[in-house]
XYZ file of C-alpha atoms in Angstrom:
707
model
C -0.049 0.400 0.157
C 1.172 3.751 -0.705
C 2.409 5.955 1.991
C -1.274 7.683 2.913
C -0.762 11.312 2.492
C -2.369 13.094 5.691
C -4.552 15.753 3.786
C -5.633 16.728 7.358
C -1.730 17.102 8.637
C -1.057 19.280 4.807
C -4.076 21.469 5.417
C -3.458 22.588 8.913
C 0.294 23.048 7.566
C -0.812 25.429 4.712
C -2.903 27.676 6.812
C -0.543 28.114 9.275
C 2.084 28.971 6.322
C -1.003 31.395 4.941
C -0.897 32.895 8.318
C 3.057 33.655 8.889
C 2.806 35.000 5.512
C 0.001 37.511 5.974
C 1.559 38.731 9.517
C 4.957 39.058 7.274
C 3.010 41.113 4.610
C 0.585 42.947 7.065
C 0.757 45.796 4.993
C -0.889 44.488 2.085
C -4.232 43.426 0.821
C -3.997 39.907 1.433
C -2.559 40.873 4.986
C -4.627 40.932 8.521
C -4.341 45.070 8.150
C -5.755 45.298 12.131
C -4.353 42.894 15.122
C -7.446 42.147 16.219
C -7.734 39.967 12.720
C -4.390 38.842 13.365
C -5.093 37.870 17.031
C -8.229 35.677 16.342
C -6.812 34.232 13.550
C -3.691 33.051 15.540
C -6.141 31.935 18.491
C -8.211 29.775 15.845
C -5.414 28.087 14.566
C -3.862 27.133 17.791
C -7.782 25.312 18.090
C -7.272 24.062 15.298
C -4.116 22.265 16.084
C -4.842 21.294 19.774
C -8.114 19.514 18.101
C -6.115 17.692 15.545
C -3.659 16.053 18.519
C -6.048 14.961 19.656
C -8.753 14.154 17.011
C -5.203 11.596 16.197
C -4.846 10.292 19.278
C -5.264 6.452 19.454
C -7.246 5.270 22.061
C -8.203 1.449 23.516
C -12.125 1.003 23.937
C -12.395 -2.461 23.863
C -12.614 -3.786 27.524
C -13.292 -7.313 27.731
C -14.730 -8.234 31.299
C -14.118 -11.606 32.805
C -17.157 -13.729 34.527
C -16.092 -15.481 37.434
C -16.724 -19.218 36.923
C -15.521 -22.692 38.358
C -11.927 -22.666 38.776
C -9.558 -25.626 40.630
C -6.345 -26.496 40.785
C -3.582 -24.809 38.132
C -2.059 -22.637 39.993
C 1.754 -23.916 39.156
C 0.560 -22.473 35.529
C -0.858 -19.347 36.871
C 2.370 -19.118 39.002
C 4.451 -20.075 35.362
C 2.811 -17.503 33.412
C 3.306 -15.044 36.548
C 7.055 -15.526 36.270
C 7.281 -15.373 32.532
C 5.873 -11.813 32.061
C 8.188 -10.445 35.428
C 10.868 -11.871 33.227
C 9.631 -10.505 30.483
C 9.719 -13.608 28.051
C 6.527 -13.669 26.695
C 4.519 -14.563 24.622
C 3.044 -17.378 26.830
C 2.031 -20.229 24.797
C -0.197 -22.677 26.449
C -0.821 -25.450 24.160
C -1.949 -29.240 24.485
C -4.881 -31.282 23.164
C -7.987 -29.938 22.631
C -9.978 -29.690 26.136
C -7.269 -29.681 28.400
C -8.640 -26.574 30.501
C -6.377 -23.635 28.462
C -8.513 -21.595 28.067
C -9.686 -21.724 31.324
C -6.600 -21.173 32.182
C -5.771 -17.838 30.363
C -9.265 -16.144 31.170
C -8.779 -16.843 34.973
C -5.058 -15.204 35.100
C -6.816 -12.141 32.696
C -9.244 -12.442 35.492
C -6.918 -12.120 38.558
C -4.953 -9.785 36.583
C -7.189 -6.929 35.126
C -6.599 -4.962 37.662
C -3.202 -4.305 37.284
C -3.767 -3.407 32.957
C -4.243 -0.545 31.838
C -6.167 -2.662 28.988
C -6.436 -6.006 28.593
C -8.371 -7.753 25.095
C -9.396 -10.809 24.774
C -9.606 -12.201 21.172
C -10.708 -15.048 19.242
C -8.140 -17.228 16.770
C -10.514 -19.359 15.346
C -10.860 -17.787 11.547
C -7.491 -16.324 12.183
C -5.565 -12.961 13.834
C -6.239 -11.164 11.020
C -9.727 -11.588 10.878
C -9.711 -11.145 14.829
C -8.123 -8.060 14.779
C -9.218 -5.641 11.959
C -12.807 -6.881 13.568
C -13.620 -3.417 14.971
C -16.330 -5.027 17.212
C -13.395 -7.328 19.010
C -10.973 -4.515 18.782
C -12.246 -1.078 18.993
C -10.172 1.672 18.673
C -10.539 5.999 18.384
C -10.376 7.372 15.666
C -9.884 4.230 13.343
C -12.811 2.118 11.471
C -12.222 0.096 8.259
C -13.389 1.575 5.136
C -12.715 -0.006 1.478
C -11.792 3.257 0.361
C -9.405 4.058 2.795
C -8.020 1.208 2.904
C -8.357 -1.052 -0.449
C -8.499 -4.196 1.580
C -7.690 -6.027 5.192
C -4.512 -6.527 4.512
C -3.430 -2.744 4.550
C -6.023 -2.493 7.636
C -3.997 -4.803 9.884
C -0.837 -3.222 9.525
C -2.675 -0.021 10.337
C -3.770 -1.756 13.641
C -1.550 -3.280 14.231
C 1.204 -0.250 13.932
C -1.271 1.438 16.233
C -1.199 -1.211 18.829
C 2.000 -0.837 19.054
C 2.280 2.940 19.571
C -0.597 2.026 22.365
C 0.944 -0.646 24.192
C 3.918 1.548 24.811
C 1.711 3.973 25.986
C -0.259 1.844 28.200
C 0.336 -1.545 30.142
C -2.143 -4.068 27.508
C -2.671 -7.923 28.222
C -4.414 -9.757 25.103
C -5.052 -12.924 25.333
C -5.854 -15.018 22.289
C -8.094 -17.964 22.584
C -8.039 -20.397 20.601
C -5.232 -20.145 17.810
C -4.984 -23.261 16.211
C -3.628 -22.182 12.825
C -0.034 -23.991 11.691
C 0.691 -20.979 9.276
C -0.978 -17.416 9.961
C -0.004 -14.564 7.841
C -0.431 -11.735 11.092
C 1.732 -14.205 13.396
C 5.021 -12.223 13.107
C 3.579 -9.121 13.659
C 0.874 -9.998 17.032
C 3.375 -11.655 18.489
C 5.815 -8.541 18.032
C 3.490 -6.818 20.310
C 4.967 -4.395 22.886
C 2.715 -5.729 25.424
C 2.125 -9.685 27.704
C 0.183 -11.679 25.027
C -0.985 -15.260 25.868
C -2.203 -17.516 23.417
C -3.788 -20.842 23.912
C -3.614 -23.169 20.927
C -3.631 -27.143 20.300
C -0.550 -26.857 18.080
C 2.953 -27.113 19.613
C 5.026 -24.131 19.304
C 7.689 -25.585 17.305
C 5.231 -25.616 14.312
C 5.342 -21.628 14.849
C 9.242 -21.415 15.384
C 8.905 -20.727 18.471
C 10.617 -22.120 21.904
C 9.432 -23.068 24.912
C 5.419 -22.906 26.277
C 3.321 -24.281 28.795
C 2.182 -27.917 27.731
C -1.271 -28.184 30.023
C -2.680 -31.969 30.635
C -3.902 -33.426 32.702
C -5.140 -33.507 36.624
C -1.046 -34.437 38.045
C -2.672 -35.782 41.334
C -5.813 -37.857 42.370
C -6.567 -35.750 44.737
C -6.928 -32.499 42.053
C -8.900 -34.375 40.184
C -11.626 -35.314 42.654
C -12.059 -31.829 43.544
C -12.246 -30.648 40.325
C -15.111 -33.373 39.637
C -16.756 -32.252 42.767
C -16.755 -28.786 41.980
C -18.903 -29.912 38.592
C -21.339 -31.755 40.884
C -19.910 -35.557 41.771
C -20.436 -36.954 44.593
C -20.360 -40.674 45.067
C -18.977 -42.562 47.860
C -18.834 -45.850 45.962
C -15.120 -47.328 46.117
C -16.567 -49.276 43.051
C -17.300 -45.870 41.269
C -14.483 -44.172 41.900
C -12.661 -46.708 41.040
C -14.204 -47.501 37.495
C -14.339 -43.887 37.207
C -10.271 -43.068 37.631
C -9.955 -45.966 35.322
C -11.613 -43.991 32.917
C -9.738 -40.760 33.628
C -6.138 -42.713 32.727
C -7.897 -44.349 30.069
C -8.329 -40.369 28.321
C -5.794 -39.218 29.894
C -6.765 -36.658 32.324
C -8.554 -34.824 29.307
C -10.037 -32.060 31.646
C -13.340 -31.575 29.178
C -13.946 -35.761 28.555
C -14.246 -35.917 32.697
C -16.639 -33.257 33.177
C -18.622 -34.446 30.981
C -18.273 -37.789 32.631
C -19.024 -36.411 36.219
C -22.505 -34.719 35.201
C -23.124 -38.261 33.243
C -22.065 -40.293 36.670
C -24.253 -37.794 39.294
C -27.552 -38.484 40.277
C -29.945 -37.026 39.151
C -34.135 -36.564 38.727
C -34.391 -38.450 35.014
C -37.977 -39.011 33.299
C -39.581 -42.304 32.523
C -37.065 -44.216 29.566
C -34.454 -42.258 30.363
C -31.099 -43.723 30.518
C -27.530 -42.660 31.923
C -24.791 -42.687 29.466
C -22.220 -45.165 30.424
C -18.555 -44.950 30.641
C -16.558 -44.769 27.196
C -14.334 -47.642 26.213
C -13.566 -46.902 22.716
C -10.040 -44.933 22.010
C -9.348 -42.035 19.907
C -9.191 -38.961 19.508
C -11.172 -36.244 22.159
C -13.154 -35.441 18.966
C -13.917 -38.838 18.597
C -14.643 -39.656 22.216
C -17.213 -36.010 22.616
C -18.692 -37.651 19.283
C -19.235 -41.029 21.114
C -20.645 -39.190 24.309
C -22.641 -36.944 22.343
C -24.471 -40.448 21.194
C -24.746 -41.716 24.617
C -26.569 -38.426 26.230
C -30.181 -38.532 26.218
C -30.686 -36.194 24.187
C -33.640 -34.946 22.849
C -34.368 -33.462 19.528
C -34.524 -30.158 21.268
C -31.609 -30.329 22.503
C -29.495 -31.302 19.688
C -31.255 -28.889 17.900
C -29.698 -26.010 20.554
C -26.401 -27.926 19.676
C -26.486 -27.684 16.358
C -27.520 -24.478 16.653
C -25.096 -22.942 18.821
C -22.534 -25.129 17.557
C -22.555 -21.978 14.270
C -21.956 -19.389 16.164
C -18.951 -17.469 17.496
C -16.959 -18.874 19.728
C -17.192 -16.499 22.203
C -20.681 -17.096 22.193
C -23.950 -15.368 21.841
C -26.532 -13.374 24.041
C -29.180 -15.488 25.295
C -31.720 -12.952 25.131
C -30.806 -13.128 21.589
C -30.554 -16.504 21.014
C -34.372 -17.095 22.550
C -35.559 -14.588 20.537
C -34.602 -15.745 16.292
C -34.185 -20.057 17.966
C -37.473 -21.987 18.839
C -35.364 -23.984 21.725
C -36.646 -23.385 25.253
C -34.712 -21.977 28.143
C -35.657 -25.534 29.699
C -34.279 -26.950 26.937
C -30.764 -24.631 27.839
C -31.090 -25.214 31.437
C -31.166 -28.758 30.569
C -28.199 -28.965 28.499
C -26.207 -26.634 30.542
C -26.510 -29.118 33.209
C -24.719 -31.805 31.299
C -22.050 -28.853 30.806
C -22.566 -29.538 26.880
C -23.222 -25.285 27.126
C -21.758 -23.133 29.094
C -23.299 -19.638 29.820
C -21.746 -17.087 31.551
C -23.181 -13.867 33.304
C -26.324 -12.921 34.607
C -29.619 -11.460 33.002
C -29.233 -9.213 30.386
C -25.571 -9.861 29.855
C -25.543 -13.470 29.909
C -23.535 -15.029 27.012
C -24.405 -18.845 25.860
C -21.430 -20.484 24.571
C -19.764 -24.061 23.267
C -16.613 -24.951 23.739
C -14.700 -25.288 20.732
C -14.682 -29.344 20.745
C -17.967 -29.561 21.793
C -19.165 -27.301 18.802
C -16.679 -29.693 16.367
C -18.383 -32.481 17.614
C -22.371 -30.861 17.309
C -21.295 -29.618 13.870
C -19.941 -33.220 12.767
C -23.055 -35.115 14.602
C -25.861 -32.970 13.787
C -24.732 -31.261 10.343
C -25.709 -27.729 10.588
C -27.179 -26.366 7.283
C -29.706 -23.902 5.924
C -32.658 -27.026 6.054
C -32.452 -27.492 9.367
C -31.327 -24.158 10.815
C -33.849 -22.478 8.150
C -35.776 -21.007 11.983
C -33.006 -19.674 13.511
C -31.551 -18.359 10.313
C -34.628 -17.240 9.356
C -35.599 -15.577 12.380
C -32.313 -13.799 12.415
C -32.474 -12.072 9.178
C -36.348 -11.191 9.552
C -35.072 -9.486 12.989
C -32.286 -7.385 10.803
C -35.771 -6.152 8.738
C -35.901 -3.237 10.048
C -32.161 -2.312 10.423
C -31.731 0.685 8.669
C -33.965 2.592 11.301
C -31.022 1.375 14.132
C -27.868 3.257 15.791
C -24.885 2.403 13.711
C -23.379 0.683 17.149
C -26.475 -1.283 17.712
C -25.910 -2.401 13.907
C -22.284 -3.423 15.072
C -23.433 -5.529 17.622
C -24.699 -7.803 15.016
C -21.707 -8.146 13.591
C -20.266 -11.389 14.664
C -23.759 -13.072 14.099
C -24.031 -11.785 10.839
C -20.649 -13.157 9.422
C -21.058 -16.488 11.445
C -24.035 -17.354 9.571
C -22.413 -16.406 6.034
C -19.585 -18.274 6.995
C -21.317 -21.484 8.205
C -23.647 -21.376 4.700
C -21.228 -19.622 2.185
C -23.587 -20.731 -0.637
C -27.255 -19.181 -0.081
C -29.994 -21.375 -1.400
C -32.681 -19.615 -3.605
C -35.983 -21.056 -2.348
C -34.095 -18.779 1.413
C -33.657 -15.572 -1.370
C -35.762 -12.699 0.414
C -34.558 -13.948 4.260
C -30.616 -14.121 3.217
C -30.945 -11.050 1.179
C -31.163 -9.238 4.339
C -27.844 -9.946 5.346
C -27.235 -8.346 1.999
C -28.489 -4.895 3.352
C -26.916 -5.216 6.364
C -23.835 -5.479 4.993
C -23.699 -2.167 2.599
C -25.558 0.020 5.540
C -22.109 -0.796 7.812
C -19.714 -0.223 5.225
C -18.816 -3.948 4.026
C -19.178 -2.667 0.204
C -17.231 -5.609 -1.341
C -18.606 -8.029 0.529
C -22.423 -6.960 0.097
C -22.284 -7.214 -3.631
C -20.296 -10.546 -3.293
C -22.956 -12.277 -1.557
C -25.938 -10.698 -2.872
C -23.850 -11.569 -6.437
C -24.448 -15.300 -5.477
C -28.066 -15.263 -4.061
C -28.698 -13.737 -7.661
C -27.241 -16.719 -9.435
C -29.019 -19.399 -6.835
C -32.066 -17.689 -8.208
C -31.726 -17.543 -11.637
C -30.439 -20.648 -11.765
C -33.986 -22.195 -9.976
C -36.492 -19.304 -11.107
C -34.886 -18.816 -14.581
C -34.909 -14.943 -15.792
C -38.107 -14.099 -16.380
C -39.949 -14.405 -12.341
C -40.710 -12.169 -9.660
C -38.577 -13.749 -7.533
C -35.191 -12.952 -9.425
C -36.927 -9.204 -10.119
C -36.823 -8.110 -6.286
C -33.052 -9.651 -6.778
C -32.342 -7.818 -9.128
C -33.546 -4.999 -7.632
C -31.538 -5.208 -4.159
C -28.331 -6.425 -6.312
C -28.474 -3.122 -8.066
C -28.718 -1.118 -4.378
C -25.858 -3.523 -3.330
C -23.973 -1.352 -5.888
C -25.788 2.430 -5.901
C -24.954 2.130 -2.612
C -21.279 1.903 -2.818
C -21.899 5.145 -4.574
C -20.923 2.952 -8.475
C -23.829 4.106 -10.393
C -22.757 3.041 -13.252
C -22.741 -0.028 -12.092
C -26.058 0.024 -10.350
C -28.743 0.929 -13.130
C -28.391 -2.151 -15.546
C -29.358 -4.246 -13.023
C -32.527 -1.347 -11.852
C -32.795 -1.690 -16.074
C -32.826 -5.378 -15.711
C -35.275 -5.403 -12.602
C -38.063 -3.247 -14.577
C -37.876 -5.637 -17.728
C -38.150 -8.858 -15.152
C -41.560 -7.495 -13.400
C -42.853 -6.604 -16.018
C -42.855 -9.774 -18.449
C -43.269 -12.475 -15.614
C -46.390 -12.693 -14.108
C -47.148 -12.498 -10.402
C -46.342 -14.695 -8.364
C -47.584 -12.923 -4.872
C -49.139 -9.814 -3.329
C -46.005 -7.945 -3.591
C -45.592 -7.835 -7.085
C -47.314 -4.554 -7.595
C -44.994 -3.320 -4.609
C -41.790 -4.277 -6.708
C -43.065 -3.400 -10.134
C -44.013 0.480 -8.312
C -39.982 0.184 -6.536
C -38.805 -0.700 -9.975
C -40.269 2.346 -11.626
C -39.232 4.595 -8.839
C -35.410 3.389 -9.049
C -35.632 4.415 -12.870
C -37.387 7.841 -11.804
C -34.322 8.546 -9.972
C -32.134 7.745 -12.948
C -33.090 9.741 -15.558
C -33.308 12.774 -13.126
C -29.781 11.916 -12.563
C -28.993 12.247 -16.449
C -31.039 15.606 -16.942
C -34.075 13.406 -18.290
C -36.461 15.226 -16.771
C -40.019 14.020 -18.357
C -39.292 10.629 -18.642
C -38.125 10.998 -14.260
C -41.829 12.002 -14.089
C -43.541 9.742 -16.469
C -41.322 6.848 -14.122
C -42.716 8.363 -10.816
C -46.280 8.487 -12.493
C -46.263 4.483 -13.099
C -44.402 3.840 -9.591
C -47.683 5.825 -8.075
C -50.388 4.009 -9.747
C -48.541 0.908 -8.731
C -48.373 1.959 -5.317
C -51.958 2.901 -5.065
C -52.962 -0.997 -6.610
C -50.789 -2.947 -3.991
C -52.042 -0.887 -0.943
C -55.745 -1.440 -2.577
C -55.149 -4.807 -2.932
C -53.890 -5.501 0.576
C -56.662 -3.232 2.280
C -59.337 -4.839 0.390
C -58.183 -8.854 1.386
C -56.294 -7.897 4.685
C -53.172 -8.513 3.923
C -50.395 -7.465 5.256
C -46.196 -7.792 4.843
C -44.758 -7.585 8.289
C -41.166 -7.853 7.179
C -41.419 -5.110 4.043
C -40.871 -1.285 5.600
C -43.762 -0.143 6.259
C -46.889 0.569 3.407
C -47.349 4.057 5.071
C -43.854 4.918 5.075
C -42.939 4.154 1.736
C -46.417 5.695 0.597
C -44.313 9.499 1.714
C -41.665 8.391 0.355
C -43.286 8.503 -2.665
C -44.687 12.056 -2.434
C -41.470 13.163 -0.715
C -40.062 12.326 -5.054
C -43.322 14.010 -5.857
C -41.863 16.726 -4.044
C -38.925 16.880 -5.137
C -39.552 16.679 -9.408
C -42.208 19.850 -8.433
C -39.388 21.673 -7.268
C -37.329 21.000 -10.521
C -40.358 21.975 -12.312
C -40.379 25.222 -10.799
C -43.599 24.788 -8.379
C -41.823 26.076 -5.238
C -44.865 26.309 -3.377
C -46.636 23.092 -3.993
C -43.458 20.863 -3.822
C -42.927 23.091 -0.465
C -46.376 22.046 0.821
C -46.043 18.687 -0.256
C -42.576 18.066 1.454
C -43.585 19.583 4.906
C -46.641 17.291 4.979
C -45.375 14.333 3.910
C -42.359 15.035 6.480
C -45.191 15.028 8.929
C -47.083 12.340 8.195
C -43.445 10.330 9.196
C -43.088 11.982 12.333
C -46.216 9.964 13.362
C -44.805 6.275 12.119
C -42.601 4.971 15.192
C -39.209 3.759 14.276
C -38.295 5.920 11.206
C -36.300 8.717 13.290
C -33.029 8.322 10.764
C -36.212 8.698 7.435
C -36.470 12.624 8.215
C -33.267 13.385 6.451
C -34.370 12.664 3.707
C -37.140 15.482 3.942
C -35.162 17.930 5.507
C -32.927 17.679 2.554
C -35.252 18.656 0.045
C -36.767 20.974 2.333
C -32.772 22.905 2.757
C -33.021 23.407 -1.312
C -36.479 24.739 -0.770
C -35.860 27.046 1.598
C -32.656 27.706 0.414
C -34.267 28.903 -2.508
C -36.532 31.084 -1.324
C -33.934 32.890 0.812
C -34.799 31.844 4.274
C -31.020 30.388 4.916
C -31.945 30.686 8.800
C -34.698 27.520 8.287
C -32.424 25.491 5.866
C -28.987 26.089 8.029
C -31.114 24.738 11.332
C -32.733 21.620 9.432
C -28.978 21.005 7.730
C -27.701 20.626 11.258
C -30.515 18.127 12.291
C -29.225 16.087 9.796
C -25.554 15.973 10.190
C -26.542 15.324 14.450
C -28.837 12.119 13.842
C -26.416 11.070 11.314
C -23.396 10.812 13.735
C -25.913 8.924 15.994
C -27.976 6.702 13.548
C -24.532 5.826 10.560
C -20.609 6.464 10.896
C -18.756 9.804 11.308
C -17.663 9.528 7.160
C -20.566 7.336 5.606
C -21.419 8.589 2.493
C -24.519 10.196 3.674
C -23.430 12.019 6.594
C -20.507 13.416 4.341
C -22.990 14.558 1.942
C -25.106 16.008 4.491
C -22.134 18.273 5.661
C -21.354 18.799 1.645
C -24.974 20.546 1.971
C -24.098 22.392 4.711
C -21.012 24.133 3.288
C -23.403 24.892 -0.320
C -25.832 26.453 2.128
C -23.263 28.864 3.437
C -21.866 29.584 0.809
C -24.947 30.460 -0.265
C -25.486 32.758 2.837
C -22.294 34.774 2.328
C -20.443 33.218 5.319
C -17.883 31.606 4.044
C -15.713 31.357 6.955
C -18.394 28.784 8.444
C -18.572 27.245 4.468
C -14.906 26.901 5.257
C -15.179 24.674 8.385
C -17.790 22.132 6.584
C -15.619 21.947 3.561
C -11.929 21.406 5.365
C -13.616 18.637 7.572
C -15.398 17.622 4.800
C -12.461 17.073 2.570
C -10.299 15.489 4.921
C -12.911 12.802 5.502
C -12.999 11.907 1.643
C -9.579 12.095 1.509
C -9.109 9.297 4.103
C -12.000 7.605 3.941
C -12.920 7.580 0.056
C -10.000 8.094 -2.038
C -11.493 6.014 -4.622
C -14.186 8.734 -5.929
C -11.925 11.247 -6.681
C -14.028 13.195 -8.522
C -15.803 13.809 -4.685
C -12.559 14.386 -3.655
C -11.625 17.255 -6.035
C -15.090 18.682 -6.167
C -14.851 19.673 -2.295
C -11.043 20.640 -2.386
C -12.311 23.549 -5.331
C -15.106 24.844 -2.624
C -12.655 24.170 0.380
C -10.643 26.764 -1.728
C -12.787 29.203 -2.939
C -13.756 29.844 0.212
C -10.013 30.071 2.301
C -8.699 32.415 -0.385
C -12.145 34.818 -0.676
C -11.972 37.181 1.863
C -14.410 36.942 4.507
C -16.590 40.287 4.627
C -15.897 40.959 7.669
C -11.646 41.508 6.161
C -13.330 43.076 3.231
């Protein structure tokens, strides 16, 4: 990656140099002319330099709180970790067979020592270290966020984040725990292990394969007293010498495997069982831990719902899923989950709203092997999750970001979508581009389009709908040239195909409205009006059809919301045709109607954008400015600071200031916008250049005060 220019620094230096020149030539027309103006400008530059330095300080925002859990023994290993860090001989590698308790040891050390560190980070290496570091949900750093335009790809962003973490670790004491990192080769390994902080890694790989010496082998408990204390902690109590000996024989058979001993203790411990259920016998087969776990699953008296819970949880991220979210999207009951907890097959950490469900990686592997998750047998979970995201546009950026691990978990678990699930899976496409995963959004939607074309052909309502969504994925990357052919295909398909269900008229209306927008951008007002009128007609027919038959579509945008957006578009067309009063009345009326629809706060920006243009045209700059600032504030809550809509709102406010003759304020908005575009949208040079010209025109023109 080329060395990235710091446009904000360059602009600040240019302004400071300009200040020096104006001081040097104070008696010329370009000079200040008065000490008061010079003092004011000097204060502004000082504030700008202070703000720049503060805004470029990187702070680690992630703080991992580790809930208390059962932990017995292992004091010798905890002491070895502490001594290794004291001697400066990290990173500490805890290695050994899966299920021996490496993760529990690492979490216990983190829990005991977290007060000794300024920051602690617990990362999961199951998808590779680069994925973990680049995940802005796992590793949140101030003034740092991935965008494809800025970094081009995740490799570049990974290097940037490593440099930033290095800087943070040199200033603050940091403990980094990387759990379940089992890749023999991982591109980012050396960079992460070289971070100047305390690092603990848990892995099933011998450190020598990574070219590292040492490491701490985690094996079974060393004394009979230790493992008996461990089993009692998990509910095993048995005074029978025969049973104790049988369990000890099993302990030796599996080499003291901690996870297997926990499961066997639960199987052997007395409990109330319903009629017809039997307690499993100790495992006698030999083999790997995965094989033994699979055999243990088959020996547990698991009901269908319990198998389904294990199947569903096995595709979730290693760190787990909030209990409240899982109960919302799964048909599995709380009673079933509690029963699996008593078997120690499911872990629950935290209480109440903070409770998180997870599976041990080995249990997850065995569950995937034995119960094989597919889109068919997990369709309820996936459909409910996707449907729960249908109104993501109305959520804040932070709210949507919480769903990121689960969106990608589903995509990883089922990399190939299926046509009969297209509408639900498409919602992941929308989520991806709203959260600025533009490349991932297009790739996922193209897979959906391909499978729908294969199964339904190119002349079907579902195919036409997926063409519309493909166009949206392209359009929202600001690549209108690639979006337009998809809108054309959608329009042609929906006009030629037969209606499949009651949503047909709604989709046909949407296709017409998209073409209206396209032709307006191309300057074809007549075509824009014609397609808009057609869109209105089809949507009115759709509303009448649904009202007559009592039809509702709960996972589509509210019908009233869509109708008001049609009226908004009509008001914009009226304004461009010179019918200002009609446009203003319709837009204000439509905005008032939107305020009465719950959960549509962010959509008010669309109405404000049109109203700002109208009020500016009418010379009511105060009203227009108020609405423009509202838009920016709302976008900062619902979207990221560098989301394209946020930056567009800043440009509109800057243009408004220019029209009002307030050049200094315009320059401030253009400066913020220019820096944001230069850093986050370098692939949009025409936009960057346009704003640059606007900025230069404002900073080189004398203000009314100086004139």
